[in-house]
Coordinates of C-alpha atoms in Angstrom, one line a residue:
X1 CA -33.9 61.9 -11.1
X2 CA -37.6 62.0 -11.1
X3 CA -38.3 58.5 -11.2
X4 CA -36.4 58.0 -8.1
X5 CA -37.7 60.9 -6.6
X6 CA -41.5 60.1 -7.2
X7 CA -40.7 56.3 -5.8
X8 CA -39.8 58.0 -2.6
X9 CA -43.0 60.1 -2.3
X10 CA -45.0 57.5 -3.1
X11 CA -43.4 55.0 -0.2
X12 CA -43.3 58.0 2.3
X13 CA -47.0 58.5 1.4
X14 CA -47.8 54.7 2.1
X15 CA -46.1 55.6 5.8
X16 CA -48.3 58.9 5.8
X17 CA -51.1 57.5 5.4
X18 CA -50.8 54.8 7.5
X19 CA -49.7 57.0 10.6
X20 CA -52.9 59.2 9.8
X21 CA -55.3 56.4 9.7
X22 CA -53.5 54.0 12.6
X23 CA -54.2 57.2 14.7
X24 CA -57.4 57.7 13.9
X25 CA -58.1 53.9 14.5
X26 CA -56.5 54.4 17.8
X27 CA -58.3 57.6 19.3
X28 CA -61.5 56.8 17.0
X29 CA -63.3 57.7 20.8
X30 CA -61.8 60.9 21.2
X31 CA -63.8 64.0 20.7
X32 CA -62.0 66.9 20.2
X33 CA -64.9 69.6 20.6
X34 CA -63.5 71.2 18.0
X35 CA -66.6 70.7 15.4
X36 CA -69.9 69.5 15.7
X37 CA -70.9 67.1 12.7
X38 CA -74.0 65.4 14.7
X39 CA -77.4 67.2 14.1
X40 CA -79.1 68.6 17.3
X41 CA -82.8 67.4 16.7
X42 CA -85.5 68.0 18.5
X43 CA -87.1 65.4 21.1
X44 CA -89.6 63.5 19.4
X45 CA -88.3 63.6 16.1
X46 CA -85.9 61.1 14.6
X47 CA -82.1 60.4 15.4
X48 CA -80.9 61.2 12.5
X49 CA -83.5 63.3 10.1
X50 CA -80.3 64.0 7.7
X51 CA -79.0 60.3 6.9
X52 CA -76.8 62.1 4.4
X53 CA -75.3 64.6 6.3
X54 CA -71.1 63.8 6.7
X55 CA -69.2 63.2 9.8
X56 CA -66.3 62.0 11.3
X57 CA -63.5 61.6 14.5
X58 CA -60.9 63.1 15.7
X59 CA -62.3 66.5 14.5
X60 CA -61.4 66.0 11.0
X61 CA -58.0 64.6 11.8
X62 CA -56.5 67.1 14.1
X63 CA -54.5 65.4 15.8
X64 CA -52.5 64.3 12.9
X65 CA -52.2 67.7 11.4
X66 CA -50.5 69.0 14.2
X67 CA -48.4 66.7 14.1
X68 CA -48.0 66.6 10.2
X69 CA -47.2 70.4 11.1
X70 CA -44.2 70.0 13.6
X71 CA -42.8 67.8 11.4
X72 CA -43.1 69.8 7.9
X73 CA -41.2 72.5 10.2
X74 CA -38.4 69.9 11.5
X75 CA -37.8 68.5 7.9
X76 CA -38.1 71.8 5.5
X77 CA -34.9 72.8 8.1
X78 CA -32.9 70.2 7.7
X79 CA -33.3 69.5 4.2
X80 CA -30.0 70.3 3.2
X81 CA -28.7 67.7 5.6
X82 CA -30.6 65.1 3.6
X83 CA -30.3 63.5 0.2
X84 CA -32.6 65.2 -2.1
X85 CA -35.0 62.4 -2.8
X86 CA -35.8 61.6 1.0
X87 CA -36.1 65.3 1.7
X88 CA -38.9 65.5 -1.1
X89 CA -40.3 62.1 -0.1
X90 CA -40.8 63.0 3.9
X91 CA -42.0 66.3 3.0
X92 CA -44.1 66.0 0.2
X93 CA -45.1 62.1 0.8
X94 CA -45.0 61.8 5.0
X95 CA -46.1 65.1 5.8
X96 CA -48.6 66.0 2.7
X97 CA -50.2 62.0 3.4
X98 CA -50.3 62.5 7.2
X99 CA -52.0 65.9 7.4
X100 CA -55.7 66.4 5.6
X101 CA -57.6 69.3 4.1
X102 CA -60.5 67.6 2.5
X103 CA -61.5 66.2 5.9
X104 CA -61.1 69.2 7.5
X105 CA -63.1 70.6 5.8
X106 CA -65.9 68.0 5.4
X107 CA -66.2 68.7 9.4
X108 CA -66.4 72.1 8.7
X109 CA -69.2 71.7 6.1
X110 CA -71.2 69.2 8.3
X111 CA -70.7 71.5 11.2
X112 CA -72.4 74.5 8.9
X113 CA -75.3 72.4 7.5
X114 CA -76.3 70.8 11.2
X115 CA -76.7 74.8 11.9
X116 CA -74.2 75.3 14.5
X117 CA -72.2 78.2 12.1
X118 CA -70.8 80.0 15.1
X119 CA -69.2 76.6 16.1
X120 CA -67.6 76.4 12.9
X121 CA -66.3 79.5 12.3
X122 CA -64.6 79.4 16.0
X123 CA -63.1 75.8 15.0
X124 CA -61.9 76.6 12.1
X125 CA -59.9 79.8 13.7
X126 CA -58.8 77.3 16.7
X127 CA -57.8 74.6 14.5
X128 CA -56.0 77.4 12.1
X129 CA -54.3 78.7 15.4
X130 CA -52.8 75.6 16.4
X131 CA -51.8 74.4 13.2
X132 CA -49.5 77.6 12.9
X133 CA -48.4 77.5 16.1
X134 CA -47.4 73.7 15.9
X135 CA -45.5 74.8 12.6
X136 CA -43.7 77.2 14.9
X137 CA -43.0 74.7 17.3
X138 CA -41.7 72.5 14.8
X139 CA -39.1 75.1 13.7
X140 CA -38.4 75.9 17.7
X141 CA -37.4 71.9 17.8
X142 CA -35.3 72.0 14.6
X143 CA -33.2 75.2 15.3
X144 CA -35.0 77.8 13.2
X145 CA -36.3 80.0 16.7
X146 CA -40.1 80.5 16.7
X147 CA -40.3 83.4 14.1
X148 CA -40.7 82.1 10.1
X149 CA -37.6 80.8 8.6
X150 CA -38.3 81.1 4.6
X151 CA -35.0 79.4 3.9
X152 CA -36.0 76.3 5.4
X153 CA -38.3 75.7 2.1
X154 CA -37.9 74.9 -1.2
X155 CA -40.3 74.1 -4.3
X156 CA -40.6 70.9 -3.9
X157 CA -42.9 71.4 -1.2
X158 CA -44.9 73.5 -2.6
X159 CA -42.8 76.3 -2.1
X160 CA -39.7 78.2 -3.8
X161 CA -36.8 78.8 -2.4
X162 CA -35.5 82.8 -1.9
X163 CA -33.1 81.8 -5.0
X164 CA -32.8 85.1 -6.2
X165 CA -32.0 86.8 -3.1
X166 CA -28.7 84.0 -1.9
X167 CA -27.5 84.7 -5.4
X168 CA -27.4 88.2 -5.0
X169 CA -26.0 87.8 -1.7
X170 CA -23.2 85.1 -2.8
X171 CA -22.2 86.4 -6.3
X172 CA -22.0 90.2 -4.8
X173 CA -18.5 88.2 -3.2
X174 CA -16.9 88.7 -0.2
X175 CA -15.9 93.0 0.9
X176 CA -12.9 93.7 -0.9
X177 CA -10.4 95.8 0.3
X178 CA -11.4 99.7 -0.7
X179 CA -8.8 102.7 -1.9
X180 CA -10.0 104.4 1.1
X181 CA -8.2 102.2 3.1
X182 CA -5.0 103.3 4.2
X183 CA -5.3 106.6 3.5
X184 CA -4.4 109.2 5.5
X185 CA -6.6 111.6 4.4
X186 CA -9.3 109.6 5.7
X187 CA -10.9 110.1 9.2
X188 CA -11.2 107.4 12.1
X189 CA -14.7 107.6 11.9
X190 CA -14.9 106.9 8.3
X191 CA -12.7 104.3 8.5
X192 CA -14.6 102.5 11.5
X193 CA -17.9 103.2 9.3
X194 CA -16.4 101.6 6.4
X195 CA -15.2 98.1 8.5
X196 CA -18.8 98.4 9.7
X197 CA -19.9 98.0 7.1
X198 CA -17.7 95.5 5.4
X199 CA -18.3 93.6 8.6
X200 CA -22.1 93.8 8.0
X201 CA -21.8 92.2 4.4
X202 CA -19.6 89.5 5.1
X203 CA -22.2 88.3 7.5
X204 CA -24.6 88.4 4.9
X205 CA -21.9 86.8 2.7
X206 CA -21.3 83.9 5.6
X207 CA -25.1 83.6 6.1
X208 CA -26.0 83.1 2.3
X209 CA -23.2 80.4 2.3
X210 CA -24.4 78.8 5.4
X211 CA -27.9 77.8 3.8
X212 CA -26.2 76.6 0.7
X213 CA -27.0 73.3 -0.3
X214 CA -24.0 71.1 -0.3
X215 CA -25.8 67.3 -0.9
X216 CA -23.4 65.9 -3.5
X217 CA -20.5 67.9 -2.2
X218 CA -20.4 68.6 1.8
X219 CA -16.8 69.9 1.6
X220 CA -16.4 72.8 3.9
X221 CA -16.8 76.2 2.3
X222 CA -14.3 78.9 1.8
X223 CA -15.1 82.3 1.2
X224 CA -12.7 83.8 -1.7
X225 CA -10.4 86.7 -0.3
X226 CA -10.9 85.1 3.4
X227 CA -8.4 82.8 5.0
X228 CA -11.2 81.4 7.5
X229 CA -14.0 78.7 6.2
X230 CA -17.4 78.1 7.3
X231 CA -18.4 75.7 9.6
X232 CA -18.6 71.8 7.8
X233 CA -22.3 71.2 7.1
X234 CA -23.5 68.2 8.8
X235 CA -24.8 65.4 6.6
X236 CA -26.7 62.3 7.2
X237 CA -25.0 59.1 6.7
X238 CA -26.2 56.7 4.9
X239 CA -27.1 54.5 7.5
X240 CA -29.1 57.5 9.0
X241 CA -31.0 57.5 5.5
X242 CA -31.9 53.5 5.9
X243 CA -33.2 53.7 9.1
X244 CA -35.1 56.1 8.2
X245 CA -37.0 54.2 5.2
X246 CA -36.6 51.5 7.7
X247 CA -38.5 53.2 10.3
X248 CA -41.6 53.9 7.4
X249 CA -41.7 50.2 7.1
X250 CA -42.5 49.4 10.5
X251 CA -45.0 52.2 10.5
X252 CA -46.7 50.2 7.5
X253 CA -46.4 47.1 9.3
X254 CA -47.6 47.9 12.7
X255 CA -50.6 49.9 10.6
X256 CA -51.5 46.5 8.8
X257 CA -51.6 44.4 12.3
X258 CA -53.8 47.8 13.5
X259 CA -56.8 47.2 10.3
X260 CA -56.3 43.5 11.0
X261 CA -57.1 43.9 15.0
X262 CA -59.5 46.8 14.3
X263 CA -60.9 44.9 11.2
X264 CA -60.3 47.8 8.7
X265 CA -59.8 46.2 6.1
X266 CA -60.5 49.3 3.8
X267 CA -56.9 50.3 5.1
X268 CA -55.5 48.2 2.3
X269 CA -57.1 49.9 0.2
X270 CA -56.4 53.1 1.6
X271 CA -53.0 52.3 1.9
X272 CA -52.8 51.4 -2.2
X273 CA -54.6 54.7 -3.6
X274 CA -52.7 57.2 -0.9
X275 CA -49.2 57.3 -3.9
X276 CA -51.5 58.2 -6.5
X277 CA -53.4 61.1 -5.0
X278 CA -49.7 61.8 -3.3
X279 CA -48.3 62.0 -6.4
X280 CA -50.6 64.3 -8.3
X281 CA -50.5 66.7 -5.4
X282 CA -46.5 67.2 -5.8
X283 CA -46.6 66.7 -9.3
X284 CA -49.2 70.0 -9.2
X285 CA -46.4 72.0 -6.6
X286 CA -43.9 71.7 -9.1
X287 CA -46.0 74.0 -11.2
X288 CA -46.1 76.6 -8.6
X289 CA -42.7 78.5 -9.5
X290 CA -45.2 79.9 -12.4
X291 CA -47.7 81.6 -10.3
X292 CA -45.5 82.8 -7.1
X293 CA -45.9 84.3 -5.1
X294 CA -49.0 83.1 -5.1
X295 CA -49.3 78.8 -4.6
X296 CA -52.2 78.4 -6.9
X297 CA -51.5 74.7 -7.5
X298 CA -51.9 73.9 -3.6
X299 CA -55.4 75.8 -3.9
X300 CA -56.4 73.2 -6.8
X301 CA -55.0 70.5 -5.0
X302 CA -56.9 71.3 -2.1
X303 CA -60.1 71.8 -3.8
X304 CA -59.8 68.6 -6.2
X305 CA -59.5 66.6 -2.7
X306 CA -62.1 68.2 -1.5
X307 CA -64.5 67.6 -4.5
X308 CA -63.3 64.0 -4.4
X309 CA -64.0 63.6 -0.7
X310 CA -67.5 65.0 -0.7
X311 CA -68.9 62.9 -3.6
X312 CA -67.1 59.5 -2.6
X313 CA -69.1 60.0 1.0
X314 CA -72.5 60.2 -1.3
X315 CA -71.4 57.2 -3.3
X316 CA -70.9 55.4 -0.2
X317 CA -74.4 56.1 1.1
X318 CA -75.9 54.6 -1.9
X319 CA -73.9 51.4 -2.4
X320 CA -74.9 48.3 -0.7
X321 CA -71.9 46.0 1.7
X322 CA -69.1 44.6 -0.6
X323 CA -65.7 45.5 -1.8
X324 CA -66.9 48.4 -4.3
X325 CA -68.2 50.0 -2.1
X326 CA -64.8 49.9 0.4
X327 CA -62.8 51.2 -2.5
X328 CA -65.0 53.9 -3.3
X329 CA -64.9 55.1 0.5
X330 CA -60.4 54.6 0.6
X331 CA -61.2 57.1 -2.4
X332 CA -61.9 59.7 0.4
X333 CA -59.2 58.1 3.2
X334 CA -56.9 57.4 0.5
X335 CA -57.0 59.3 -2.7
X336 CA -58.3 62.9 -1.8
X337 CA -56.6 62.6 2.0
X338 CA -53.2 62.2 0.7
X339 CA -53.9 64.5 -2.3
X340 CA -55.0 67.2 0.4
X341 CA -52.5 68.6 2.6
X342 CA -52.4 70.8 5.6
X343 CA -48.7 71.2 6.4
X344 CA -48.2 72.7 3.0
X345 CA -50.6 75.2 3.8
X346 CA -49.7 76.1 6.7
X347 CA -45.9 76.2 5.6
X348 CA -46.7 78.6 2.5
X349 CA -49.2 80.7 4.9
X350 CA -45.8 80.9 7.1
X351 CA -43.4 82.0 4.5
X352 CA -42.6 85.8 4.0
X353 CA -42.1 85.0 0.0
X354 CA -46.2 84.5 0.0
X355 CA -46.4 88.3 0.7
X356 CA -47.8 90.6 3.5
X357 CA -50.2 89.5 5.4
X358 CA -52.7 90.5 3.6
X359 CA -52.2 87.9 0.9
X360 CA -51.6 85.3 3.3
X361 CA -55.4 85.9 4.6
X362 CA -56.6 86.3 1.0
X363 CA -55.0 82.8 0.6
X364 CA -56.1 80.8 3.5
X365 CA -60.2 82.3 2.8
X366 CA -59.7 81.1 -0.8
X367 CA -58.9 77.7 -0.1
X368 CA -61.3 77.8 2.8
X369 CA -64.7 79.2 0.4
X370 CA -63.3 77.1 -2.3
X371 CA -63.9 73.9 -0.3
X372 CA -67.4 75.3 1.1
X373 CA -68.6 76.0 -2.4
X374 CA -68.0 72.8 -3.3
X375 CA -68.6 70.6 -0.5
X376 CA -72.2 72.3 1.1
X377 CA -74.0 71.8 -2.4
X378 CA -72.6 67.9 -2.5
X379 CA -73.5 67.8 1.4
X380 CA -77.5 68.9 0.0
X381 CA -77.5 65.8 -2.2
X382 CA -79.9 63.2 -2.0
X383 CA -78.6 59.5 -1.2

């Protein structure tokens, strides 16, 4: 059901977020090179001339959206393996929580309005080249080969399944035997052309099958008019599923003792406002089937984060030491970071049902001036 389905995002988000922000925490040193968010002023003049001006590690949380981006690959592929409410909740709540757009792109934006554009158009293409190529590691890992698998998806990650096209694959049936068969009258090399070419569609036939989803049912396939049967699917046990939701627990855990070392103690909120801004972001992807090819509810995902990040940054600039002013800045770690999402993009940019790839790059520059149009004018703000 949806209930149950929702639960799991939400508690996969939880473990999202606390594997985004526990790394962060734990390479909050590292500087990636990949944007420049500090001003370069003059000698002479003061440190920082821009107090308002956004910044952050880790070059807007790369590290995590790499790996946010192997692992949308690994679980879109074995989905089918999976019961349906963990496959939504690891791809939708892990994956979407642990990858960022809004921060991303609030690097980007600081990077343009310290005046080093050249450095953020080249990090933004790096960054974009690496995400993609992580993605196609991720699919190398799980099976897929490095080329794009649009099988491996379905809509509730943002994306739709090629529905249409296994249908017409599996309800054309398996090659029945033709009247040309048999008959003498009938050349070798027509006959070899025609078991060519009932060789050719019971491959399709076989393949279709293959990627069938058989969650409730892993029984092993026949193929009607064929004595042989595919290959039994391989499902996850049960046990495999709990030590899985298992394993997010410990992630939350060992995230808690991290805020309590590091003093974070915005994490708990963080933690509690990552479901909400997890849930409206798959909540908007079920809406996509409308518009496809074209994901336009990822787009306003993306840009709602975005708008959300860039003004809870100002608030926090304003607002004095106390606990409002920690739950307005998990608004930005927590809300909009989980309501962003990076592997989704990347995954829908990957997909051949998106279009050529000239709607891919129509796509990508979208989200991309959407979140500059509304993040440099909040950046100008007075605080």
């Amino acid at each position: 059901s949806i209930a149950v389905t929702a639960l799991s995002v939400a508690y996969f988000s939880c473990v999202g977020l606390a594997l985004r922000v526990g790394i962060a925490m734990l390479v909050r040193n590292l500087d990636a090179g990949l944007t420049t968010t500090s001003a370069i002023v003059p000698p002479g003049l003061p440190a920082d001339p821009h107090p308002c001006r956004m910044s952050s590690t880790a070059a807007g949380y790369f590290l995590q959206n790499v790996l946010g981006c192997v692992l949308m690959a690994i679980i879109a592929r074995h989905k089918a393996s999976m019961n349906e409410h963990l496959a939504v909740g690891l791809s939708s709540g892990l994956c979407g929580s642990l990858t960022t757009w809004a921060t991303w792109m609030g690097e980007e934006a600081a990077t343009f309005m310290n005046g080093s554009i050249y450095e953020a158009f080249v990090s933004l293409f790096a960054v974009l080249c690496i995400c993609v190529a992580s993605f196609g590691f991720g699919h190398f890992v799980a099976g897929c080969g490095m080329g794009d698998e649009p099988r491996c998806f379905d809509e509730h990650c943002g994306l739709r399944s090629l529905t249409e096209r296994l249908s017409r694959r599996i309800f054309r049936g398996a090659p029945e035997a033709t009247e040309s068969e048999g008959d003498e009258s009938s050349t070798d090399g027509e006959r070899m052309e025609m078991e060519e070419r009932e060789l050719e569609e019971e491959a399709e036939y076989v393949d279709a099958m293959a990627w069938e989803i058989h969650v409730d049912n892993p029984s092993r396939p026949s193929i009607p008019g064929h004595t042989k049967s595919l290959p039994k699917m391989v499902i996850l046990s049960d046990a495999v599923h709990v030590v899985i939701f298992a394993c997010g627990l410990v992630v939350i855990v060992v995230f808690l003792g991290l805020c309590a070392h590091f003093q974070y103690y915005i994490g708990l909120f963080d933690i509690a406002f990552a479901p909400a801004g997890a849930l409206l972001r798959w909540w908007l992807s079920l809406f996509n089937k409308y518009t496809a090819p074209f994901p336009v509810f990822t787009l306003v995902a993306n840009t709602l984060a975005c708008v959300c990040n860039g003004f809870s940054a100002i608030m926090v600039k304003r607002m004095g030491e106390g606990l409002a002013r920690d739950a307005v800045s998990a608004v930005s770690t927590g809300f909009a970071g989980s309501l962003s999402t990076v592997s989704t993009l990347i995954a829908e940019l990957r997909s051949e049902h998106l279009g050529g790839i000239r709607l891919r790059m129509f796509y990508f520059l979208t989200s991309f001036g959407l979140a500059m149009a509304v993040l440099l004018p909040i950046h100008t703000m007075p605080c």
